[in-house]
Amino acid sequence: MDITALSVSQIVSKIKTKELKAKDVVLTYLTNIDRLDSEIKAYLNVFHDYALKRAEEIDNNPNKKGLLLGVPVAVKDNISVKDFELTAGSKILKGYIAPFDATVIEKIKEEGAIIIGKTNLDEFAMGSSTENSAFFKTKNPVNTEYVPGGSSGGSAAAVKANETLIALGSDTGGSVRQPASFCGVVGLKPTYGRVSRYGLVAFGSSLDVIGPIGKSVEDVAITLSVISGFDLRDSTTAKVPVLNFETYLTGDIKGKKVGLIKEIQNFKIQPEVEEAFRKSLEIFEKNGAEIVEISMPHLKYALSVYYIVAPSEASANLARYDGVRYGFEGNADNLRDFYEDTRTKGFGSEVKRRILIGTFALSEGYYDQYYLKASKVRRIIFEEFKRAFEICDVILTPTSPTTAFRFGEKATPLEMYLSDVFTIPVNLAYLPAISVPFGVDSKGLPIGIQMIGKWFKEEELLNTAYVLQEEAKHV
Amino acid sequence: MFKPTIGLEIHIQLATKSKMFCSCSTEFGDPPNTHVCPVCLGLPGALPVINKEAIRYGVKLAHALNMKINLKSTFYRKNYFYPDLPKGYQITQYSLPLGFDGFLEIPMEGKIKKIRIERGHIEEDSGKSIHIGDITESEYSFIDFNRSGVPLMEIVTQPDFESGDEAYEFLTLLRSIVRYLGVSSGDMEKGALRCDVNVSVSKDENKGTKVEIKNLNSFRSVKRAIDFEVERQIKAIESGERIIRETRHFDEKEGTTKPMRVKEELNDYRYFPEPDLPPLELSEEFVLEVKNEIPELPNKKAVRYIETLGLQEDYARTIAYNKKYADYFEDIVNKVGHPKEVANFFLVNILGFLNKKGKDVDELTFGSNEFKELFSYLDSGLISTNIAKSVIEESIEKGISVKEIVESKGLVQITDENVIKEIVVKVLKNNPTPVSQYLSGKKQVFGFLVGQIMKELRGKGKPELVNKILNEELLKLEKGDEP
Amino acid sequence: MKIELERIEKLAALKLDENERGSMLKDLEDIINYFENLKEVETDSIEPMVYGEKIELVLRDDIVEDSLHLTDLKRLRELFGDGFFRVRRIIGE
Ligand SMILES: [Mg+2]
Ligand SMILES: [Zn+2]
């Protein structure tokens, strides 16, 4: 039996019926990690002993329950797992052992998931290629000369390389969807407020969401059901019922209206991506959906808004890394210099760049012009989506304007930022969105299609994604 | 004439059991870092969650200070680096505080002075840095985060004070109010109430340069610091110096203010809305419910004591401002009456005695029953006020009832006119010289004769009766009647 | 747009070395210039947006729960005295 070919629900049911041992599942994935990860470098930390011990516990427990029973889950290393190091890809947190579990970790543990390790990321999730990790670069398993995308590059690569079945990532401006797209896997960004952020290392607090990455829409749907829900420890979670999302994957989208943003033609898109995108529209039409044109004239401002709002929030969120209570300690004989030494040595350049942008955007004399202005334009973009969703059920875009790029290819920060133009507006508007692989370019690099759903309507979004996934099998 | 303009910023720790944004205990005085968690230690991934009780306390205090309540208030991040501030920002209310536009009236020299309150906002406390020796010289500072995240309500007044006395009076009333409401211990020595002062002086309508004073550890320090600083600024201006905008430190020992030796950080707090906490929305019902929980407050009480119970002002305030005193006093007066006398006995005798013994009012067993007995003796003239005072002290000290003391010691006054008359006649007979001096016009001898009579009566003669009968007998002698 | 980089560094408790400062300044200016397009957007009557929809603030009850133990803290940092964190003296020369 090829264990890596099994889906989440297959693994869970086989373990329940004792057809399969959790230990064999874990060993299969650990073996893949041992075999491949020296090249891919998806993991910062592999929980060999812990994972095997958990698997044995499951195998020895006659009471076999849980939506993720025995399922190996890789966790982006900006999510707190009790008693394990949490680095957020940064030198400044090196050596920090988390004394508590994130809410999503509690939830997946309760459902029998086996955390297999922590995956690499751009430092503090700031980046689109995982090149900004303080430790090493993760490679795209499809072609190791290319980046896996980011910032959840380790998570996406681990799923693609069969080094885990499911991975958790975080998405502030596309950090789940864009690497999923680059690696050819499925990545979901839930509605803001759907999944607790408690235990997620904060980057842009009004944008951050934890989301699952998997090989299929079904696997992602099950994981979403597990990690969702109101959490008293996160005041920004919503009291919205948690559904069994997998049961909504009917493949029936007849009569649904798929929105096509008119202004998308103004963006520079790689021709092969553009072609795949057109094809995906046809597929929806073929399946009984109607394509409707929507206009979002303010979409072009999303990047500016994002690169003000996210760094502003980050500049405060990252102030706690001062070397006093945990993590990396600088060296100086007075406190002020100690702070500066700790932070200057502890943070990488991209993180410093964003802290400085954010600090600037909030500073006296500039607040109105930058932070406040951006927050207002954010509302305009939000309202545009709201109007769009009055006439359509889901909006389609390419996930990223291009397929994966080579290491070092993006020469300036701005060039790098542009790879998230289609994912960023979704975070600004708190919406759910998913990236599903849909064909490859001439170099064999995966193309991802992004579907954006209505607020807290992940069941519809996932069903739409399911249709595309099933059709993609024949492309 | 220089006119001082003084404003106060007061931080009041709210007496919740758990902290503002996490479930750690707010207990004071425990070993360092024993009440800390991911939230109040600023660990990666931790998020704040608002304590409902802190909001209730805040609304209560805002009401009591006559503030308007914002049904929608917002939390912001105030960004600065300091080792006792674990997140690198303080969560505080900024643009929409919980309460605004209030006032408090304080009694000043027989008049009422209104101090306007600009705002009252909720925020979190910082941890505590401990320096060995001087802050600038000690090589290390030590940090305890037990206080980190304790809820605070910051009260900002308008610059309506003109003297240290006014500030002192305001703080005394404010402390009394928070204790009545049960929203804070108000203990300055435990840091539950902290006060910073802004002082400027000016000759004309233009505002002077504002100087902030910190490190004020008691109400008395606040008063002294203000008085010193006003004086200092006036002298400086008079000698042609310019006042600089700065933060000064009050030196308790010298009673002076000095520029902080700490170099001031670049002041740019970069406030922005706390994305982890959506706006706090309160219902009208909740606000009304909290309002209805507010008891009669000390300032109102004092007025009632003066106006309807006839107490003198200082007595009224001393009792009213202390909830324990007021509870005790009102219990007695409700059952026994005699408010003025009770106030007098309580403040002069009972409190004096308790202070000597280092005891508190709630330890008293001398209550309304004892007062009832005491007044029955007093009203019927069986004991004098002086005796009543000693009876009270003895009763408290020994825990014996008033009745027992009065009876066992035979303290009841002699009110039998025949008995007194007998002694008066005897004394007059035995003191012919003073009597003849009196009769020849030396009226001051009267007192001597009273003394002699009282001696014979072992002090128990009812003074009014003794005076009356002695007068009558002397009158008879004047008229030549035989006694 | 000119940026007073040193002032911003101070506020952010960062101190770049001279080499880093040059390229950083250029990057920041490029990025901030990119933001110029926001000026085209009319926002006078627009309320800023921070929070998502359907999020109703839920408050906690005032209940004390277990705190972290000193053993947890000691895994974070060496503690001093009765359990203090320690920092270098607060004031420079
Ligand atoms: Mg304050
Ligand atoms: Zn705490």
XYZ file of C-alpha atoms in Angstrom, chain B residues 90-355:
266
model
C 0.975 49.543 26.238
C -2.644 48.814 25.421
C -4.536 51.934 26.390
C -7.615 53.862 25.392
C -6.824 56.877 23.307
C -9.254 58.518 20.931
C -12.422 57.192 22.549
C -11.904 56.775 26.310
C -14.450 55.000 28.468
C -15.439 58.240 30.227
C -15.009 61.945 29.441
C -16.147 65.407 30.509
C -16.620 64.873 34.213
C -16.041 66.903 37.344
C -15.603 66.642 41.055
C -16.469 69.342 43.557
C -14.154 69.809 46.487
C -14.692 71.929 49.591
C -12.129 74.723 49.829
C -12.208 77.286 52.637
C -15.921 77.063 53.097
C -16.609 77.249 49.367
C -17.041 74.635 46.707
C -14.447 74.369 43.979
C -15.222 72.483 40.824
C -12.410 70.495 39.254
C -13.197 69.419 35.722
C -12.145 65.973 34.567
C -11.077 65.666 30.966
C -11.190 61.904 30.610
C -10.990 58.525 32.285
C -9.519 55.703 30.261
C -8.729 52.057 30.817
C -5.221 50.725 30.291
C -2.795 48.103 31.503
C -0.118 48.627 34.126
C 3.544 47.929 33.429
C 5.808 45.628 35.410
C 8.169 47.011 37.996
C 11.868 47.753 37.642
C 13.935 47.561 40.768
C 17.279 49.270 40.894
C 19.932 48.583 43.419
C 21.034 52.030 44.468
C 20.629 54.858 42.015
C 18.957 54.178 38.676
C 21.813 55.783 36.790
C 24.556 54.030 38.656
C 23.415 50.480 39.316
C 24.842 48.096 36.783
C 21.642 46.094 36.457
C 17.953 46.573 37.009
C 15.673 43.737 38.051
C 12.247 43.252 36.576
C 9.126 41.788 38.126
C 6.147 41.350 35.821
C 3.568 40.571 38.522
C 2.135 44.049 38.080
C 2.315 43.851 34.289
C -1.227 43.962 32.923
C -3.012 44.950 36.115
C -5.983 47.089 35.063
C -5.693 50.829 35.514
C -8.077 53.683 35.065
C -6.228 56.858 34.265
C -8.025 60.018 35.333
C -6.850 63.200 33.652
C -8.099 66.447 35.161
C -8.289 69.814 33.506
C -5.664 72.260 34.815
C -8.119 73.629 37.362
C -6.053 73.486 40.540
C -4.395 76.569 41.942
C -2.616 75.179 44.977
C -1.205 72.108 46.620
C -4.041 72.185 49.112
C -6.617 71.859 46.384
C -4.812 68.886 44.907
C -4.586 67.325 48.354
C -8.297 67.819 48.940
C -9.150 66.404 45.513
C -7.035 63.308 45.993
C -8.483 62.708 49.444
C -11.992 62.782 48.061
C -11.068 60.721 45.019
C -9.473 58.038 47.166
C -12.533 57.980 49.351
C -14.751 57.570 46.296
C -12.804 54.652 44.837
C -12.953 52.918 48.194
C -16.686 53.485 48.509
C -17.169 52.065 45.037
C -14.915 49.139 45.855
C -13.107 49.668 42.547
C -9.668 50.185 44.077
C -7.879 49.946 47.387
C -6.632 53.475 46.695
C -3.483 52.655 48.659
C -0.755 54.952 47.462
C 1.942 53.060 49.337
C 1.069 49.922 47.401
C 0.998 51.866 44.160
C -2.743 51.329 43.743
C -3.110 55.075 43.308
C -0.377 57.068 41.590
C -0.339 60.698 40.723
C 1.676 62.826 38.322
C 1.357 66.587 38.367
C 1.598 69.262 35.683
C 2.446 72.710 36.937
C 2.819 76.024 35.192
C 2.607 79.619 36.368
C 1.743 82.705 34.429
C 1.132 86.396 35.014
C -1.273 86.901 32.184
C -3.806 84.999 30.161
C -1.078 83.168 28.279
C -0.350 79.702 29.571
C 3.025 79.226 31.214
C 5.413 76.415 30.356
C 4.188 73.095 31.670
C 6.480 71.119 33.940
C 5.652 67.546 34.862
C 6.467 66.202 38.306
C 6.852 62.495 38.989
C 7.782 60.274 41.914
C 5.059 61.448 44.257
C 4.535 58.842 46.924
C 1.874 60.391 49.132
C -0.793 63.050 49.026
C 1.427 65.141 51.217
C 4.237 64.821 48.676
C 1.854 65.955 45.957
C 1.016 69.036 47.978
C 4.600 69.787 48.908
C 5.839 69.240 45.374
C 3.214 71.566 43.929
C 3.871 74.283 46.479
C 7.596 74.032 45.946
C 7.324 73.975 42.182
C 4.976 76.967 42.011
C 7.360 78.918 44.210
C 10.361 77.801 42.151
C 8.782 78.814 38.873
C 7.722 82.215 40.193
C 11.206 82.921 41.532
C 12.778 81.759 38.303
C 10.578 83.993 36.185
C 11.100 86.925 38.484
C 14.838 86.555 38.168
C 14.511 86.536 34.411
C 14.959 82.805 33.794
C 12.988 80.846 31.275
C 11.049 77.827 32.468
C 11.855 74.808 30.350
C 9.372 72.126 29.490
C 10.668 69.108 31.353
C 9.909 66.291 33.722
C 11.054 66.831 37.289
C 11.454 64.433 40.108
C 10.262 65.153 43.645
C 12.940 64.705 46.296
C 11.083 63.527 49.355
C 13.868 64.316 51.795
C 14.629 67.805 50.609
C 11.073 68.660 49.627
C 12.329 69.964 46.287
C 11.827 69.098 42.624
C 14.807 68.315 40.434
C 15.196 67.696 36.731
C 15.119 63.966 35.979
C 18.600 62.704 35.446
C 17.136 60.166 33.102
C 17.619 61.317 29.554
C 14.199 61.672 28.010
C 13.453 59.322 25.188
C 12.325 60.547 21.847
C 8.626 61.117 22.496
C 6.645 59.656 19.651
C 4.295 56.974 20.852
C 2.900 56.134 17.421
C -0.570 55.381 18.756
C -2.685 53.254 16.454
C -5.819 51.155 16.965
C -5.114 47.848 18.749
C -5.978 45.329 16.017
C -6.311 42.536 18.574
C -9.253 44.227 20.322
C -12.320 45.296 18.377
C -14.107 48.350 19.807
C -15.723 47.892 23.182
C -19.439 48.438 22.867
C -21.533 48.819 25.986
C -25.288 48.641 26.123
C -27.350 51.393 27.722
C -28.722 48.730 30.077
C -25.278 47.723 31.271
C -24.305 51.313 31.927
C -27.554 51.916 33.803
C -27.145 48.725 35.793
C -23.686 49.821 36.892
C -24.957 53.285 37.732
C -27.569 51.765 40.000
C -24.893 49.920 41.938
C -23.301 53.146 43.080
C -23.847 53.810 46.774
C -24.238 57.229 48.388
C -20.789 58.741 47.895
C -18.739 60.465 50.598
C -19.138 63.980 49.242
C -22.940 63.628 49.218
C -22.840 61.982 52.598
C -20.843 64.811 54.123
C -23.351 67.348 52.862
C -26.197 65.333 54.341
C -24.406 65.064 57.684
C -23.998 68.811 57.754
C -27.395 69.779 56.462
C -29.726 67.243 57.988
C -27.770 65.910 60.961
C -26.278 69.234 61.978
C -22.687 68.036 62.167
C -19.895 70.525 61.957
C -18.107 70.446 58.584
C -14.821 68.889 59.518
C -16.536 66.205 61.604
C -18.948 65.477 58.796
C -16.165 65.014 56.281
C -13.905 63.002 58.512
C -16.673 60.526 59.099
C -18.148 60.557 55.604
C -14.839 60.126 53.734
C -14.098 56.900 55.542
C -16.601 54.254 54.651
C -15.996 52.280 57.832
C -16.523 55.351 59.966
C -19.626 56.297 58.072
C -21.090 52.805 58.300
C -20.444 52.752 62.040
C -21.740 56.245 62.605
C -24.898 55.766 60.583
C -25.710 52.477 62.249
C -25.637 54.150 65.678
C -27.477 57.278 64.626
C -30.185 55.265 62.884
C -30.845 53.320 66.077
C -30.078 55.796 68.805
C -30.263 59.279 67.337
C -28.091 62.001 68.883
C -25.962 62.523 65.734
C -23.913 65.405 67.036
C -23.091 63.681 70.309
C -22.345 60.395 68.599
C -20.050 62.160 66.139
C -18.286 63.837 69.016
C -17.863 60.693 71.092
C -16.779 58.776 68.009
C -14.187 61.191 66.695
C -12.803 62.377 70.026
C -13.039 59.385 72.289
C -13.529 56.246 70.306
C -11.161 57.041 67.422
C -8.599 58.487 69.776
C -8.692 55.344 71.805
C -8.531 53.072 68.747
C -5.583 54.974 67.340
